[in-house]
Amino acid sequence: MSTQNNYAFPDPNGRYGQFGGRYVPETLMSALLQLEQDYLRLRADASFQSELAYYLKQYAGRPTPLYFAERLTEHLGGPKIYLKREDLNHTGAHKINNAIGQGLLALRTGKRRIIAETGAGQHGVASATIAARFGLECTVFMGEEDMRRQALNVFRMRMLGAEVVPAMSGTRTLKDATNEAIRHWVSHVDDTHYVIGSVVGPHPYPQIVRDFQRVIGDETKEQILEQEGRLPDTIVACVGGGSNAMGMFFPFVEDTQVQLVGTEAAGHGIHTEHHAASINKGRPGVLHGAKTMLLQDEYGQVTPAHSISAGLDYPGIGPEHAHFAESGRATYVPVTDKEALSAFYLLSKLEGIIPALESAHAIAYVVREAQRMQKDSIVVICLSGRGDKDVEQVAHMEGGLADGANS
Amino acid sequence: MERIRDAFASLGSNRALIPFIVAGDPDYDTSLAIARAILESGADMLEIGFPYSDPLADGPVIQAAALRSLNRGCQLPDCFRLVQDLRKETNKPLIAFTYVNPLMQYGATQFFAELAQAGGDGVIVPDVPLEEAPDLASAAEKQGIAWIPLVAPTSGENRVQAIAQQARGFVYCVSSLGVTGERSAISTQVESLVQAVKRHTNLPACVGFGVSTPDHVREIAGYADGVIVGSAYVRRIGDAASGGGDAIDMVSHFTMSLKDACRA
């Protein structure tokens, strides 16, 4: 493993090793450079930081608990398992952390309008929520296929006053929603802030989203020291674009004794064509303005991703994760739809916590590996969101709501 | 690169008409016939779009064309073959329009070498701005391929200057905010963008994005060296492909009417 002391990425060109950068139409460049300048200024601004802290605490409900999952631990008979309860945030997932930060960024830079892309709908809901709270106009782009899978979240966004625009191109999922958001932004760049929902996109977005999500890892560090008196041995988080994982991992980057594990959606299995495992099965390429690991064919056409969870159904990954994978600081392992679904039930029944299908991928990894881990070791799982949004989809898969679900 | 310079030099007081089509749209043979007809009807150069799955600088019309082409299996080797087939018949400049990912996967050196060998003269990569361009621009230059960058209404004087210095062949001035696609009117802002470019380079400045009608062309011909017309062609090709007329006829007549508007 390479040494990660004095970790200093992104570099001045917005690069994380070979990854990252700004591959966007020239029309957007001035806005990105301005955003970078504004962000760096506000990041160092105490009044901005205290406003951010206020909303995270009083509005989102932070800090979220670090919960010892006693029954899951007993059941698996392996390491001590803690859950970082991002599912307890207002709006039900970690997405609100970034939405608050970027909403304040929009306010401070005089933008009255925000746009966002969304996959599972959690980032769309978080953006719509913040837009309502801050009195901003909000348009959310969502793949038509995801609007069907996550109809409840579409309804929530509309209730919050946002306009939801279906992305009808390509695979009609998160990738295409992001394309549409970028296209829209190119046309409205003078009065609109684009609230990207993950650690993806052109510089400075991966850095901005990481910084707004690092509260997850910062709190975890403090909480585990308080409860266990030491750092965890392993931290596990699911990765689509990778914002909950980056928020969790980043504060531990220089603590090289802590193993960082990202779980990628393996869909039907990475030996099939139906998965979203960009690190395990992709090659370096450019998607949504950044060089990163990408699922693509021989000629560089982006290939469709698949996952049971709309939030992980993405052929790319944040560039800093690609860098972590290349440097060896974090490892990225595939978890199938089936494993995730079974972890979804397991956590619901053992702990009374229904996880989002995305987060269930992280739990599934620990279920699979628990026997191989030392009994006195400590594992923290980032429970990035709650599963309310997935209940209907899971019920349908199990043969309809009327039958109930038994596993 | 020389072919581009010579083409502008031979225009006299006229302006260059640069149509855009997508390679392999709706299929290889038809796109070859369409390209041929456009060049025979008076176009001065041709910009050939290499189809890509995620064309984020393009509006719905060109997205649909790329999809038609990809669905017929058109890939990079077919795009190079189209350039090569056209080069056998014409001395006019042929310019590739490609997104960066296919170029990166093929390898920049190999991409530009094959493009040059096929008879291509220039390249436009809409998702590579100034900061990401140096390596690619120099790889293109080594193969004699002109790196044709875009300037936008949002660029500002300093970026325009730096981009103009990086440019070879000509500078592509984006007429307005937004993606490619037909517009009802051309923004008056673009004239000052063209003037800004001309303050920093002697290369020709051409205007594209939204240019849809002979009237637009006539207006732009008042201040720019050339016009690029994309979606208006691609829409006609798409209409013809879905049974709305004869593509060759439509693009020939359209080209002639635009060419008239380019005359001083």
Coordinates of N, CA and C in Angstrom, one line a residue, chain B residues 15-18 44 186 207 210-230 232-233 254-263:
Chain B
R15 N -18.0 33.6 -47.8 CA -17.8 32.9 -46.5 C -17.9 31.4 -46.6
A16 N -17.3 30.7 -45.7 CA -17.2 29.3 -45.9 C -18.5 28.7 -45.3
L17 N -19.1 27.7 -46.0 CA -20.2 27.0 -45.5 C -19.7 25.6 -45.1
I18 N -19.9 25.3 -43.8 CA -19.4 24.1 -43.2 C -20.6 23.3 -42.6
D44 N -18.1 24.1 -48.5 CA -16.7 24.4 -48.6 C -15.9 23.4 -47.8
I186 N -30.3 34.1 -34.1 CA -28.9 34.1 -33.7 C -28.6 35.2 -32.7
V207 N -18.8 30.5 -37.0 CA -19.9 30.5 -36.0 C -20.8 29.3 -36.2
G210 N -27.0 26.4 -33.5 CA -28.2 27.1 -33.7 C -28.4 27.7 -35.1
V211 N -27.4 27.7 -35.9 CA -27.5 28.3 -37.3 C -28.4 27.3 -38.1
S212 N -29.6 27.8 -38.5 CA -30.6 26.9 -39.1 C -31.1 27.3 -40.5
T213 N -31.0 28.6 -40.8 CA -31.6 29.1 -42.0 C -30.7 30.0 -42.9
P214 N -31.0 30.1 -44.2 CA -30.2 31.1 -45.0 C -30.2 32.5 -44.4
D215 N -31.3 32.9 -43.7 CA -31.3 34.2 -43.1 C -30.2 34.3 -42.0
H216 N -30.1 33.3 -41.2 CA -29.1 33.2 -40.2 C -27.7 33.3 -40.8
V217 N -27.5 32.6 -41.9 CA -26.2 32.5 -42.5 C -25.9 33.9 -43.1
R218 N -26.8 34.5 -43.7 CA -26.6 35.9 -44.3 C -26.2 36.9 -43.2
E219 N -26.8 36.8 -42.0 CA -26.5 37.7 -40.9 C -25.1 37.4 -40.4
I220 N -24.7 36.2 -40.2 CA -23.4 35.8 -39.7 C -22.3 36.1 -40.7
A221 N -22.7 36.0 -42.0 CA -21.7 36.3 -43.1 C -21.2 37.7 -43.1
G222 N -22.0 38.5 -42.4 CA -21.6 39.9 -42.3 C -20.4 40.2 -41.4
Y223 N -20.1 39.2 -40.5 CA -18.9 39.5 -39.6 C -18.0 38.3 -39.4
A224 N -18.4 37.0 -39.8 CA -17.6 35.9 -39.6 C -17.0 35.3 -40.9
D225 N -16.1 34.4 -40.8 CA -15.4 33.9 -42.0 C -16.2 32.6 -42.5
G226 N -17.0 32.0 -41.6 CA -17.7 30.8 -42.0 C -18.8 30.5 -41.1
V227 N -19.7 29.6 -41.5 CA -20.8 29.2 -40.6 C -20.8 27.7 -40.6
I228 N -21.2 27.1 -39.5 CA -21.3 25.7 -39.3 C -22.8 25.4 -39.1
V229 N -23.4 24.5 -39.9 CA -24.8 24.2 -39.8 C -24.9 22.7 -39.5
G230 N -25.4 22.4 -38.4 CA -25.5 21.0 -38.0 C -26.9 20.4 -37.9
A232 N -29.8 21.5 -38.4 CA -30.8 21.7 -39.5 C -30.6 20.6 -40.5
Y233 N -29.3 20.2 -40.8 CA -29.0 19.1 -41.7 C -29.5 17.8 -41.1
F254 N -30.9 22.3 -49.7 CA -30.6 23.1 -48.5 C -29.2 23.7 -48.6
T255 N -28.2 22.9 -49.1 CA -26.9 23.4 -49.2 C -26.8 24.5 -50.2
M256 N -27.5 24.4 -51.3 CA -27.4 25.5 -52.3 C -28.0 26.8 -51.7
S257 N -29.1 26.7 -51.0 CA -29.7 27.9 -50.4 C -28.7 28.5 -49.4
L258 N -28.1 27.7 -48.6 CA -27.1 28.2 -47.6 C -25.9 28.8 -48.3
K259 N -25.5 28.2 -49.4 CA -24.3 28.6 -50.1 C -24.5 30.0 -50.7
D260 N -25.7 30.2 -51.2 CA -26.1 31.5 -51.7 C -26.0 32.6 -50.7
A261 N -26.4 32.2 -49.5 CA -26.4 33.2 -48.4 C -24.9 33.5 -47.9
C262 N -24.0 32.6 -48.3 CA -22.6 32.8 -47.9 C -21.9 33.8 -48.9
R263 N -22.5 34.1 -50.0 CA -21.8 34.9 -51.1 C -21.9 36.3 -50.7

